mmCIF file of C-alpha atoms and ligand atoms in Angstrom:
data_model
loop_
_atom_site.group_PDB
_atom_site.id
_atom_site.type_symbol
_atom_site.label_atom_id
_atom_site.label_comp_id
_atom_site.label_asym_id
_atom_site.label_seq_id
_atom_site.Cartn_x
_atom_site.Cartn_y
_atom_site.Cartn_z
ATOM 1 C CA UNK A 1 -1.411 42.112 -6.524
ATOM 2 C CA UNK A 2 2.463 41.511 -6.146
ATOM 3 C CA UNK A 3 3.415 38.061 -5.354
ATOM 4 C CA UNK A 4 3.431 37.518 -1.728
ATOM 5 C CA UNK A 5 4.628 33.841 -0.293
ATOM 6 C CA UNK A 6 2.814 33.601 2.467
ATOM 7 C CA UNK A 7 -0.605 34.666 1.057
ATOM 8 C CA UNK A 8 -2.766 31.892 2.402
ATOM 9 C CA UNK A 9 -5.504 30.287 1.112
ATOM 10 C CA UNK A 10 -8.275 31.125 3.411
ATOM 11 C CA UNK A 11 -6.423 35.039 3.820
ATOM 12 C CA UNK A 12 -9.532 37.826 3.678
ATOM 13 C CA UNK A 13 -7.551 39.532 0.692
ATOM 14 C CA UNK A 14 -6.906 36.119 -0.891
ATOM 15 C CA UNK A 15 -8.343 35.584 -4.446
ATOM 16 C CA UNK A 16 -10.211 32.341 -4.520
ATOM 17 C CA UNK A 17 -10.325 29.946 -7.131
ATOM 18 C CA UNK A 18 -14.090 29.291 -7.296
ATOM 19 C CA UNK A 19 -14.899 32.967 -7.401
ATOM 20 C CA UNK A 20 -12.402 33.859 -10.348
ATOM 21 C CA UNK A 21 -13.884 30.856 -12.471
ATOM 22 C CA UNK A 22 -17.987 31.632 -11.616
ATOM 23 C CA UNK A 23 -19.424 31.799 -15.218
ATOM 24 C CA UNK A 24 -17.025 29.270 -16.552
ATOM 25 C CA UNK A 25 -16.600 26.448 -14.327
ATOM 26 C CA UNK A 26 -16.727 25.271 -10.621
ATOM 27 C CA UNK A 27 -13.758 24.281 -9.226
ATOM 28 C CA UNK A 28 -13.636 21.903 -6.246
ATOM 29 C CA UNK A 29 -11.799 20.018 -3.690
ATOM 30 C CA UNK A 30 -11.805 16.083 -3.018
ATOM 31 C CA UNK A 31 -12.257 16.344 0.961
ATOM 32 C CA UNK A 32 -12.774 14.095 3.867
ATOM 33 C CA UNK A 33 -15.507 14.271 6.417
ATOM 34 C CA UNK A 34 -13.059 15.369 9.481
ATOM 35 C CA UNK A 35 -12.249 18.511 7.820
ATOM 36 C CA UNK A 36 -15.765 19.923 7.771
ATOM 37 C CA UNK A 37 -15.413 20.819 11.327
ATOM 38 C CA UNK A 38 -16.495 24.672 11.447
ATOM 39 C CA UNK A 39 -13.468 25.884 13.424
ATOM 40 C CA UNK A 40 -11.431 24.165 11.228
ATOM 41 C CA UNK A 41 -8.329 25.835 9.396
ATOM 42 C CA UNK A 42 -9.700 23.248 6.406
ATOM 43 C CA UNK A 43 -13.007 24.765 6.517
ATOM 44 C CA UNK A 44 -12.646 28.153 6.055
ATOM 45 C CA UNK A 45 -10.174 27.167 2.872
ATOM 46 C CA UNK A 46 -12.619 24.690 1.659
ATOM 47 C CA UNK A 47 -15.666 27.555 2.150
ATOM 48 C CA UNK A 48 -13.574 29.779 0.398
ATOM 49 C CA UNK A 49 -11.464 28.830 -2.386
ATOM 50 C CA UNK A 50 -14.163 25.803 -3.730
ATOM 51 C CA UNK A 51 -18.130 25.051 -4.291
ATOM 52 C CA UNK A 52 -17.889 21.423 -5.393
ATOM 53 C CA UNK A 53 -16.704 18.646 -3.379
ATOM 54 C CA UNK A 54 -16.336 15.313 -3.562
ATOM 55 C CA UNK A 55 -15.345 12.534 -0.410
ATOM 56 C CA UNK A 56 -11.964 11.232 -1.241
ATOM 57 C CA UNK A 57 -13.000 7.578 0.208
ATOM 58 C CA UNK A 58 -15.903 7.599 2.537
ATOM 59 C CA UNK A 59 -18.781 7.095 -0.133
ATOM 60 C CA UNK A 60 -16.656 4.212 -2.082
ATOM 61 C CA UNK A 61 -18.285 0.826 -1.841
ATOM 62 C CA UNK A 62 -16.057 -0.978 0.797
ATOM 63 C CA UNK A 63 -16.642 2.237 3.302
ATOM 64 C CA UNK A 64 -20.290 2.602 3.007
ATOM 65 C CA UNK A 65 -21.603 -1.132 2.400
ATOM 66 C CA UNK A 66 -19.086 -3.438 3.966
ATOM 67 C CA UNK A 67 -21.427 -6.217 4.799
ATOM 68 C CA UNK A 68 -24.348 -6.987 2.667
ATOM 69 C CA UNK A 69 -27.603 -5.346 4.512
ATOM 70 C CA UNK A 70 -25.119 -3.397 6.324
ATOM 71 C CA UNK A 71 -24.670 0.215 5.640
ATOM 72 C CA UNK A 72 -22.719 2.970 7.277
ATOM 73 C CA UNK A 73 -23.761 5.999 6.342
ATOM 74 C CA UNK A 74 -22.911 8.777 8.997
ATOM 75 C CA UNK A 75 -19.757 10.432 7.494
ATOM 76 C CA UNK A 76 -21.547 11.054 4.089
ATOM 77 C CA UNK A 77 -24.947 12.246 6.051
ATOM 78 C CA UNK A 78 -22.372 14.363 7.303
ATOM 79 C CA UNK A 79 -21.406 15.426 3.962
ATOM 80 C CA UNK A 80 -24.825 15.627 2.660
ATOM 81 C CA UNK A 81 -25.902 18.064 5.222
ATOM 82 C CA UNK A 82 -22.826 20.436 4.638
ATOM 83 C CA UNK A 83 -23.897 20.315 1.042
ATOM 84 C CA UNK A 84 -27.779 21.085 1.976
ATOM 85 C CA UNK A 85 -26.638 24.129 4.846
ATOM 86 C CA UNK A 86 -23.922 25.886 2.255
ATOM 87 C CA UNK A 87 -25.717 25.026 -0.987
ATOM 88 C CA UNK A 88 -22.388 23.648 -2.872
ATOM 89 C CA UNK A 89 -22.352 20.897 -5.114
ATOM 90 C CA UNK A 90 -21.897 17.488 -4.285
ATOM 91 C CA UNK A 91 -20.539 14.846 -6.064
ATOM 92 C CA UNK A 92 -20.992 11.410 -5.089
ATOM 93 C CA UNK A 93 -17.698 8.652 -5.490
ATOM 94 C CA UNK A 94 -18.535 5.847 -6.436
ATOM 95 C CA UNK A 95 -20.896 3.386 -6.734
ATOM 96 C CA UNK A 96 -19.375 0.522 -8.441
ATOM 97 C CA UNK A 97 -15.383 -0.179 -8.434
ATOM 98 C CA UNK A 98 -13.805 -3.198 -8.656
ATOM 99 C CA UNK A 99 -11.163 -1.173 -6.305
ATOM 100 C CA UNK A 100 -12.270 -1.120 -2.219
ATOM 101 C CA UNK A 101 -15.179 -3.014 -3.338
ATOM 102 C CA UNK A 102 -16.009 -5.547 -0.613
ATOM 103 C CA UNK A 103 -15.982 -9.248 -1.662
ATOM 104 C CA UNK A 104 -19.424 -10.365 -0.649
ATOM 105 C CA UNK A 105 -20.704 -8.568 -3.469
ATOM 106 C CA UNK A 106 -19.300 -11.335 -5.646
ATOM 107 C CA UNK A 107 -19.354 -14.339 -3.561
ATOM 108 C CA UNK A 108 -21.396 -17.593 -2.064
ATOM 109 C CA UNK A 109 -21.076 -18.723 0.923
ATOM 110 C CA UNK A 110 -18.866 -21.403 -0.556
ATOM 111 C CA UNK A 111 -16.608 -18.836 -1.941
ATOM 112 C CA UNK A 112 -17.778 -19.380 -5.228
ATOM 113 C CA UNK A 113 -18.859 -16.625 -8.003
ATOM 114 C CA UNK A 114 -22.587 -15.921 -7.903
ATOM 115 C CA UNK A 115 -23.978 -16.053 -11.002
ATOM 116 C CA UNK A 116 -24.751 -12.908 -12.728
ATOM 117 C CA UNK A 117 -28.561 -12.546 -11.547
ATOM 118 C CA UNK A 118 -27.556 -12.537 -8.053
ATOM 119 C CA UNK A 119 -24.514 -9.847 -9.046
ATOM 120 C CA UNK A 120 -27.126 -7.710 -10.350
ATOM 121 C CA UNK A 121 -29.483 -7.734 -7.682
ATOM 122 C CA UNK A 122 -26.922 -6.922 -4.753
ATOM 123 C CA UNK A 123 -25.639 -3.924 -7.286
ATOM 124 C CA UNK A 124 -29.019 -2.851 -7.588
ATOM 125 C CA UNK A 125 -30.266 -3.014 -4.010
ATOM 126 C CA UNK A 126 -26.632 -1.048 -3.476
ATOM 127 C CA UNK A 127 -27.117 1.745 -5.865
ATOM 128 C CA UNK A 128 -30.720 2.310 -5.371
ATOM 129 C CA UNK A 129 -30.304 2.510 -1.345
ATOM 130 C CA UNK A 130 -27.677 5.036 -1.888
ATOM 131 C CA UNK A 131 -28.875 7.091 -4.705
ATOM 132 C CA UNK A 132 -32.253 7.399 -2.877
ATOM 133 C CA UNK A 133 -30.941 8.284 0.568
ATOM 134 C CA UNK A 134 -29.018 11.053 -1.231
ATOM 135 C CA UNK A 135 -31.619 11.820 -3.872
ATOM 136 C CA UNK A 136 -31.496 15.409 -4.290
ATOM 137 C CA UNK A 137 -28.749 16.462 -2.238
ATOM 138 C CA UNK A 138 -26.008 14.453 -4.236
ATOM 139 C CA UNK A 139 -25.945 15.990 -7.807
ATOM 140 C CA UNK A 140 -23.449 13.865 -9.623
ATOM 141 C CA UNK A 141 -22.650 10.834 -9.140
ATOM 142 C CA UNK A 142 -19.685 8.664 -10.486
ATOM 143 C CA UNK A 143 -21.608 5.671 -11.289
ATOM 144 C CA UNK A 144 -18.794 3.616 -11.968
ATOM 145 C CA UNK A 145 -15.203 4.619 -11.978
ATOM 146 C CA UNK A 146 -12.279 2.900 -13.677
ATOM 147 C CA UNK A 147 -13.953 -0.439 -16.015
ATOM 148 C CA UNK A 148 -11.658 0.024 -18.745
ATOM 149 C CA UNK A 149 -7.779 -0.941 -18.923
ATOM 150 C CA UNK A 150 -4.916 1.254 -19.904
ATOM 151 C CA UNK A 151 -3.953 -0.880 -22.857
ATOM 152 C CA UNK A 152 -7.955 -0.599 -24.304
ATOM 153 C CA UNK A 153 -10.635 -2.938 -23.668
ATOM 154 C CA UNK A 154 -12.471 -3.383 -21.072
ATOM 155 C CA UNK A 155 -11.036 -4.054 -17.423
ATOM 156 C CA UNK A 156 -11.506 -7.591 -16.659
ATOM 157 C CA UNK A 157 -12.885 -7.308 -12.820
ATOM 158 C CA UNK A 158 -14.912 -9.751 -11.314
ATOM 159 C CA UNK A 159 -17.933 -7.429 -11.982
ATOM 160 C CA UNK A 160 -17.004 -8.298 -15.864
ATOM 161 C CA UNK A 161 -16.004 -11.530 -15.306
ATOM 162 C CA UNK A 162 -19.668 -12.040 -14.005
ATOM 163 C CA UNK A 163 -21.798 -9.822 -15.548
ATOM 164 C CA UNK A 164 -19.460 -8.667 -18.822
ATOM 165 C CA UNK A 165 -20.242 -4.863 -19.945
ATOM 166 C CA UNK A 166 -24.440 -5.324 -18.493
ATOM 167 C CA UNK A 167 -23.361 -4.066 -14.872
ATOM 168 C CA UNK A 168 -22.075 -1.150 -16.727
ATOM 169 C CA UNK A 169 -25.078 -0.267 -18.153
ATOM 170 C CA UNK A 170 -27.508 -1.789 -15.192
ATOM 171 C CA UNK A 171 -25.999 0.415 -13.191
ATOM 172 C CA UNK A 172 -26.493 3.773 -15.018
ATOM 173 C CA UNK A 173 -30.325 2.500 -14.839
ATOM 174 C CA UNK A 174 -30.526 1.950 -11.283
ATOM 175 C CA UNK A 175 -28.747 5.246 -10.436
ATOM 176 C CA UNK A 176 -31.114 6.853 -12.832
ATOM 177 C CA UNK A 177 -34.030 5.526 -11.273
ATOM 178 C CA UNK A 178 -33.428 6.364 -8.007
ATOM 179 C CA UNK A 179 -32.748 9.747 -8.826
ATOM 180 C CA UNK A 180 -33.597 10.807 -12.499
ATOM 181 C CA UNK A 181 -32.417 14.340 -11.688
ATOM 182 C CA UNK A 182 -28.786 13.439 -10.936
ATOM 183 C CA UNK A 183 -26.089 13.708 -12.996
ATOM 184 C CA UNK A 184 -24.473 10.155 -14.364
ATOM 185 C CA UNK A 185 -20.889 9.962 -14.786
ATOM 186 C CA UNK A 186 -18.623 6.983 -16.310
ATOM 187 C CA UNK A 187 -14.836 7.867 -14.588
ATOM 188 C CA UNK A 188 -11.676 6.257 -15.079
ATOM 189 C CA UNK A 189 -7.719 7.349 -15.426
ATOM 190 C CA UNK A 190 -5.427 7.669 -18.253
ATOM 191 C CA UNK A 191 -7.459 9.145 -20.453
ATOM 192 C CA UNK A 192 -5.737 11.893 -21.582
ATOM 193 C CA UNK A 193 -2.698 9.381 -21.970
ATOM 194 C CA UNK A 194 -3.988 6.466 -23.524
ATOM 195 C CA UNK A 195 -5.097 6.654 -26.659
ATOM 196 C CA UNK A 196 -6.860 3.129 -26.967
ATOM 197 C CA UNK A 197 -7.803 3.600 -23.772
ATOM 198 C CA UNK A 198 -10.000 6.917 -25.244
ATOM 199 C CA UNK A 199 -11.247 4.943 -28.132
ATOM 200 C CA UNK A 200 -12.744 2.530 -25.777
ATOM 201 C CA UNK A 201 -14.347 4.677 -23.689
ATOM 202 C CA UNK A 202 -15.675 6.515 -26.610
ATOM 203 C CA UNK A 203 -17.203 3.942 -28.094
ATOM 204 C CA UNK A 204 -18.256 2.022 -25.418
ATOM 205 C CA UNK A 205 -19.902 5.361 -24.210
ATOM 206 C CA UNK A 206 -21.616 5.409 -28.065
ATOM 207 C CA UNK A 207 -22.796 2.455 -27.247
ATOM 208 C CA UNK A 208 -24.743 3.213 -24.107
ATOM 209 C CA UNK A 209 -25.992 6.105 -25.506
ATOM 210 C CA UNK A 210 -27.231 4.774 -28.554
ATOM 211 C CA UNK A 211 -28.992 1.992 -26.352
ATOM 212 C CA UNK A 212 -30.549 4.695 -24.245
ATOM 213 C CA UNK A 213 -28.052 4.122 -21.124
ATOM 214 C CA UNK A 214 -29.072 7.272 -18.923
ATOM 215 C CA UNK A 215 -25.227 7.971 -18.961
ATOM 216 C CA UNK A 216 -24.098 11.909 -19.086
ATOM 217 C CA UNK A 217 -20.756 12.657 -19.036
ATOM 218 C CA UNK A 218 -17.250 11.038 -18.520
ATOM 219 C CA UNK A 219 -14.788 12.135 -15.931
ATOM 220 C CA UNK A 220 -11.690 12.726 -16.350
ATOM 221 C CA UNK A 221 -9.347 11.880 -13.474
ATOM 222 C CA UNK A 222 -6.435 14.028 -14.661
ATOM 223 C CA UNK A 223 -3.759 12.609 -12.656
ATOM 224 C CA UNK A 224 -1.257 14.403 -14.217
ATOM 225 C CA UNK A 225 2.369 14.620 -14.587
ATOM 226 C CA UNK A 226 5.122 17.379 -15.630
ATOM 227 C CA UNK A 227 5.813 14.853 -18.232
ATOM 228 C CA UNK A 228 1.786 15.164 -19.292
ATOM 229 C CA UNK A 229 1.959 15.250 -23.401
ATOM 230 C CA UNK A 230 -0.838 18.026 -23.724
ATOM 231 C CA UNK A 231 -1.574 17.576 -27.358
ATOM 232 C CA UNK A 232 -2.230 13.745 -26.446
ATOM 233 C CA UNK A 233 -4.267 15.017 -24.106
ATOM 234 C CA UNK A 234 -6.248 17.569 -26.343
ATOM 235 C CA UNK A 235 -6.551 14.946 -29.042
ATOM 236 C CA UNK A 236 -7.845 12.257 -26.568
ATOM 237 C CA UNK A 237 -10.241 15.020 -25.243
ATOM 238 C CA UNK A 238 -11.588 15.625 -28.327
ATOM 239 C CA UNK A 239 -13.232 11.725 -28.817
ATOM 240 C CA UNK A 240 -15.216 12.353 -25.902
ATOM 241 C CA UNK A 241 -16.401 15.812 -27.255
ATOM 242 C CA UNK A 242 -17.537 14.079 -30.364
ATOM 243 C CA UNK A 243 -20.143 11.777 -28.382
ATOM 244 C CA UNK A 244 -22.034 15.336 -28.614
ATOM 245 C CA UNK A 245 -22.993 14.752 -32.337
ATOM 246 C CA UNK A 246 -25.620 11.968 -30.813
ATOM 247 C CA UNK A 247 -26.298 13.358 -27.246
ATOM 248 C CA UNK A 248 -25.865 17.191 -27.850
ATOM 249 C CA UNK A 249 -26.088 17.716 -23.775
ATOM 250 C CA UNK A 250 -23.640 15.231 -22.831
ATOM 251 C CA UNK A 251 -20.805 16.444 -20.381
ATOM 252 C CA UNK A 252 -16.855 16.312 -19.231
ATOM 253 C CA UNK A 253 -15.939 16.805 -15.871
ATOM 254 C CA UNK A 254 -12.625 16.766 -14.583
ATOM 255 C CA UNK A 255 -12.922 15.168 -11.494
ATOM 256 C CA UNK A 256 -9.332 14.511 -9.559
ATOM 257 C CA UNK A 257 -6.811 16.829 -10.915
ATOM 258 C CA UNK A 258 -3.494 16.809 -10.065
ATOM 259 C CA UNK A 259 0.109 17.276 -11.421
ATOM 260 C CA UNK A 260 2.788 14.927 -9.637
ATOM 261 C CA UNK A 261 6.063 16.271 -9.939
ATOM 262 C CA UNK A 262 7.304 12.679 -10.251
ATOM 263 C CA UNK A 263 7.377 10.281 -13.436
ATOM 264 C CA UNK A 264 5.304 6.669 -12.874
ATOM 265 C CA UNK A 265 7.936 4.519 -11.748
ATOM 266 C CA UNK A 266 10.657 7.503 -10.622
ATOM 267 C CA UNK A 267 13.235 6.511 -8.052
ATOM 268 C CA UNK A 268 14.522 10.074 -8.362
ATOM 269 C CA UNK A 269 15.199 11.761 -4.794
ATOM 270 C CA UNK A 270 12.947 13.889 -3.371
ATOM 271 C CA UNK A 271 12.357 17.041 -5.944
ATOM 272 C CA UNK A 272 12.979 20.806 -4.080
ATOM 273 C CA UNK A 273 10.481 23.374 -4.756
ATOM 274 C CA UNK A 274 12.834 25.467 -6.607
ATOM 275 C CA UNK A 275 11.816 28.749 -8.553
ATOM 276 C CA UNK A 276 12.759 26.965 -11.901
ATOM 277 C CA UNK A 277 10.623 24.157 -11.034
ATOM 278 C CA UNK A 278 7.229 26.258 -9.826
ATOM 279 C CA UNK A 279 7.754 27.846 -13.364
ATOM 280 C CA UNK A 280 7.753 24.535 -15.024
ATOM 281 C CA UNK A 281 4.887 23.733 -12.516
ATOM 282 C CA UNK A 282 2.739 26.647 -13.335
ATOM 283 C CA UNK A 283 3.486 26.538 -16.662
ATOM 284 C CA UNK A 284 1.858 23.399 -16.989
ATOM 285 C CA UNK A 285 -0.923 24.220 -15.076
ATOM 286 C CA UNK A 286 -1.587 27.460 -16.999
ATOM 287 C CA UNK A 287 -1.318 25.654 -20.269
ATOM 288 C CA UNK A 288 -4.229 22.951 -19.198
ATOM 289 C CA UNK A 289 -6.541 25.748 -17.449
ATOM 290 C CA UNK A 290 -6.468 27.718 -20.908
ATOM 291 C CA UNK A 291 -7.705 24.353 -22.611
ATOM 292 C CA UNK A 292 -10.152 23.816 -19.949
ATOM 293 C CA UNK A 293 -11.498 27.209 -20.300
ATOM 294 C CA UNK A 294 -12.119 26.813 -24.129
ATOM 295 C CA UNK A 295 -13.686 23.990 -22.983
ATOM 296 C CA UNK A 296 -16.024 25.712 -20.636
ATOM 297 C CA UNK A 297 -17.001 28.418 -23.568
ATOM 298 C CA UNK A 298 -17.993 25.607 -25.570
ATOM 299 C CA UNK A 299 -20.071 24.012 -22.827
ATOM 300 C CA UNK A 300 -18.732 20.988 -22.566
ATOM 301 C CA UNK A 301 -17.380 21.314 -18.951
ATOM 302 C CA UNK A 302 -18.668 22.826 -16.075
ATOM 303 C CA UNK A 303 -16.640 21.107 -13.331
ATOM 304 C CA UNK A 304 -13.185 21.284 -12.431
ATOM 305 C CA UNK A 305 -12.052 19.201 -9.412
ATOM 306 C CA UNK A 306 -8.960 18.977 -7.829
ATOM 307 C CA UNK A 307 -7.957 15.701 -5.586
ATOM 308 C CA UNK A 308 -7.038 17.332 -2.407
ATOM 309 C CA UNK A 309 -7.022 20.659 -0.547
ATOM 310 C CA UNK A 310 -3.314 21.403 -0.725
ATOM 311 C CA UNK A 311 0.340 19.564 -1.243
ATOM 312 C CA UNK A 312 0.440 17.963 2.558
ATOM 313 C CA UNK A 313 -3.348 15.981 2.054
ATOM 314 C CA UNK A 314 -2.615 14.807 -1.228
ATOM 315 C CA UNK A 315 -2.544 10.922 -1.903
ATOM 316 C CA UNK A 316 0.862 11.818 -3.864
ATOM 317 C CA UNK A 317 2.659 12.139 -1.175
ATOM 318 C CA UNK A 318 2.393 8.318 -0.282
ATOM 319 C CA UNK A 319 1.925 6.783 -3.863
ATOM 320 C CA UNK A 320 3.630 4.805 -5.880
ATOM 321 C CA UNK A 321 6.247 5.172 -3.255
ATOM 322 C CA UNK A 322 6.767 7.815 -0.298
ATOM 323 C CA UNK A 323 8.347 11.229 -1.221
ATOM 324 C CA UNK A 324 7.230 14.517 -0.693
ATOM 325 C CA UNK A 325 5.099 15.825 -3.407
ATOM 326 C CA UNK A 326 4.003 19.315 -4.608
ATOM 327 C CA UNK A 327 0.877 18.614 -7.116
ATOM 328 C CA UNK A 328 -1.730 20.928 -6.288
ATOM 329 C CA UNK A 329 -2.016 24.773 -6.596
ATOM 330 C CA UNK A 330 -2.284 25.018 -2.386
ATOM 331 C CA UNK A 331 0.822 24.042 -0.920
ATOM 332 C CA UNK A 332 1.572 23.169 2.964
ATOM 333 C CA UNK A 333 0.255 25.690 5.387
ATOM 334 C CA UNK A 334 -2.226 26.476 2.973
ATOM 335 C CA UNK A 335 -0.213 28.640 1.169
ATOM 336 C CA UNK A 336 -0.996 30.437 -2.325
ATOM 337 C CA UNK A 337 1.833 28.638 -4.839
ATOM 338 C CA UNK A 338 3.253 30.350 -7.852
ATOM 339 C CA UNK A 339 0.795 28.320 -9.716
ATOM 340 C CA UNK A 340 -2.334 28.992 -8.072
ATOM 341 C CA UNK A 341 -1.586 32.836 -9.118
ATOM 342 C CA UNK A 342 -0.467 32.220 -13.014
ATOM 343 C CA UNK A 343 -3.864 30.136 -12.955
ATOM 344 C CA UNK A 344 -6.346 32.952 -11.739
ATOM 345 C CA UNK A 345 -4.410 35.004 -13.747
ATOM 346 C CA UNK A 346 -5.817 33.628 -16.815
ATOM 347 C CA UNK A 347 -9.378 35.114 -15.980
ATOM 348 C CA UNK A 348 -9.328 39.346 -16.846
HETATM 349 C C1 GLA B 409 -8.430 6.838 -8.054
HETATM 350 C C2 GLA B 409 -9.815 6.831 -7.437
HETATM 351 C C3 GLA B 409 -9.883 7.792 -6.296
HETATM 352 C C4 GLA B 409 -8.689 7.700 -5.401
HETATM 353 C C5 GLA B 409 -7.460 7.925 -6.196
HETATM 354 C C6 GLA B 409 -6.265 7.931 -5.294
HETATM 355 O O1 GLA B 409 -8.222 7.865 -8.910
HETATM 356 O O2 GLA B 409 -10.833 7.142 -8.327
HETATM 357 O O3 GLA B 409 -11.012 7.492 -5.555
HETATM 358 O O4 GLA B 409 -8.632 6.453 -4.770
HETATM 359 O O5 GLA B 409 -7.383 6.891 -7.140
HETATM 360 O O6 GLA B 409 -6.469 8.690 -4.138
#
């Protein structure tokens, strides 16, 4: 098909991202639970470029939970019963963060840390009331994202200051209790950029597994850059792959891809959308979709998952600093970007 710029996303003679990967992966959308109204421009791009989704923020602790005994659960019922009428996977995010996590969880009434029983209990009663309500109908679930720093080690949270590495692992439990068909996944940044931020994760993920943590696969954020060093990235990849020799069915998902055009830090202006730059751009994108794809034939990944519908929704656009970003292969007014084509080009 020759390159048309105003091919939309949700156009009848639009290829669609989901359908050109069926066999090798599913790709998916992070979404929010306003844009699953059925008249909805959203909707009929979501229904038709994507079969896994994800809640950007409405299933995070400090949204669902924000008073101890106190749950509010109608945007993700809302979720859950998309999920159930249109038979698309859900993934759930998250249950434990140290990120919009409330503050009762690790508090007296004195303002004092509870000690590490008490920690545990409100995490359990937390996870298990979720994970049941959703047992089923949620088929992932990001257990915990984020509990290890960029420099290596573990993130020092107040979960860890309480409870060191055992909420970790006391969590996978209770998750896997309350719904021993769901899939368990340990998430976090930077791991395609770090490397001793890999080598923790790998072994602490060894660990659980050797201990017989219910754990199942690690996500991969993939907030990515233009600057992204992709043979980093492949090497870093690769430590999680080797976690197979001791749990031959253990997974990677990626689960909230996206390329900012913008370095960490950048006080650049505002970047135009250029032709030299969507090369660059779908260059880039190409390059990881034909690593995820070799990862697909090997079995390893089954999920692909990008944070946001298209360029206007994404988080980018407001973070680190305000500027108008372009990291996602939908742009504004849905339409179909350079990108999006070079990518579904890589499936004959
Ligand atoms: C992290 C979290 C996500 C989201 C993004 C920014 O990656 O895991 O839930 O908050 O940051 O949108």
């Amino acid at each position: 098909m020759p390159y048309n710029p105003k091919l939309t996303a949700d156009a009848e003679n639009a290829p669609s991202l989901c359908e050109a990967f069926a066999g090798r992966f599913r790709v998916g959308a992070a979404i929010n639970s306003w844009h699953l109204n059925e008249n909805s421009r959203e909707y009929a791009v979501i229904r038709k470029q994507f079969s896994v989704f994800t809640l950007e923020n409405e299933s995070k602790p400090e949204p669902i939970h924000p008073e101890e005994g106190r749950y509010v659960f109608d945007r993700v019922d809302r979720f859950s019963e998309f999920g159930e009428k249109t038979g698309v996977r859900l993934r759930g995010h998250t249950l434990v963060w140290h990120s919009q996590c409330p503050d009762w969880f690790f508090h007296d009434e004195n303002g004092n840390f509870v000690e590490k029983e008490v920690l545990l209990r409100r995490m359990k009663e937390h996870i298990t009331t979720i994970v049941s309500r959703y047992r089923g109908k949620i088929g992932t679930w990001d257990v915990v994202n984020e509990v290890i720093r960029d420099e290596g080690g573990m993130r020092e949270s107040k979960w860890y200051k309480i409870a060191g590495t055992d909420y970790i692992k006391e969590a996978f439990r209770c998750a896997h209790e309350a719904d021993p068909a769901a899939r368990l996944i340990i998430n976090d940044y930077n791991l395609e950029s770090s490397e001793a931020k890999a080598d923790t994760m790998a072994a602490f993920v060894r660990e659980m597994l050797e201990e017989g943590v219910p754990v199942h696969g690690i996500g991969l954020q993939m907030h990515l850059g233009l600057d992204t060093d992709f043979e980093k990235l492949k090497k870093n990849v690769r430590k999680f792959t080797a976690l197979r020799d001791i749990a031959p069915d253990f997974c990677l998902e990626v689960t909230e891809l996206d390329v900012s055009c913008y370095r960490w830090g950048d006080d650049a202006e505002d970047i135009e959308q250029t032709p030299e730059f969507e090369a660059l751009f779908a260059a880039k994108y190409a390059d990881l979709f034909r690593f995820l794809l070799e990862l697909s034939d090997e079995g390893v990944l089954d999920t692909v998952v990008f944070w946001g519908i298209h360029d206007g929704a994404s988080w980018l656009n407001g973070f680190p600093r305000r500027h108008k970003n372009y990291p996602l292969l939908i742009g504004r007014e849905f339409v179909l970007k350079p990108a999006f084509h070079e990518v579904v080009g890589l499936i004959k």
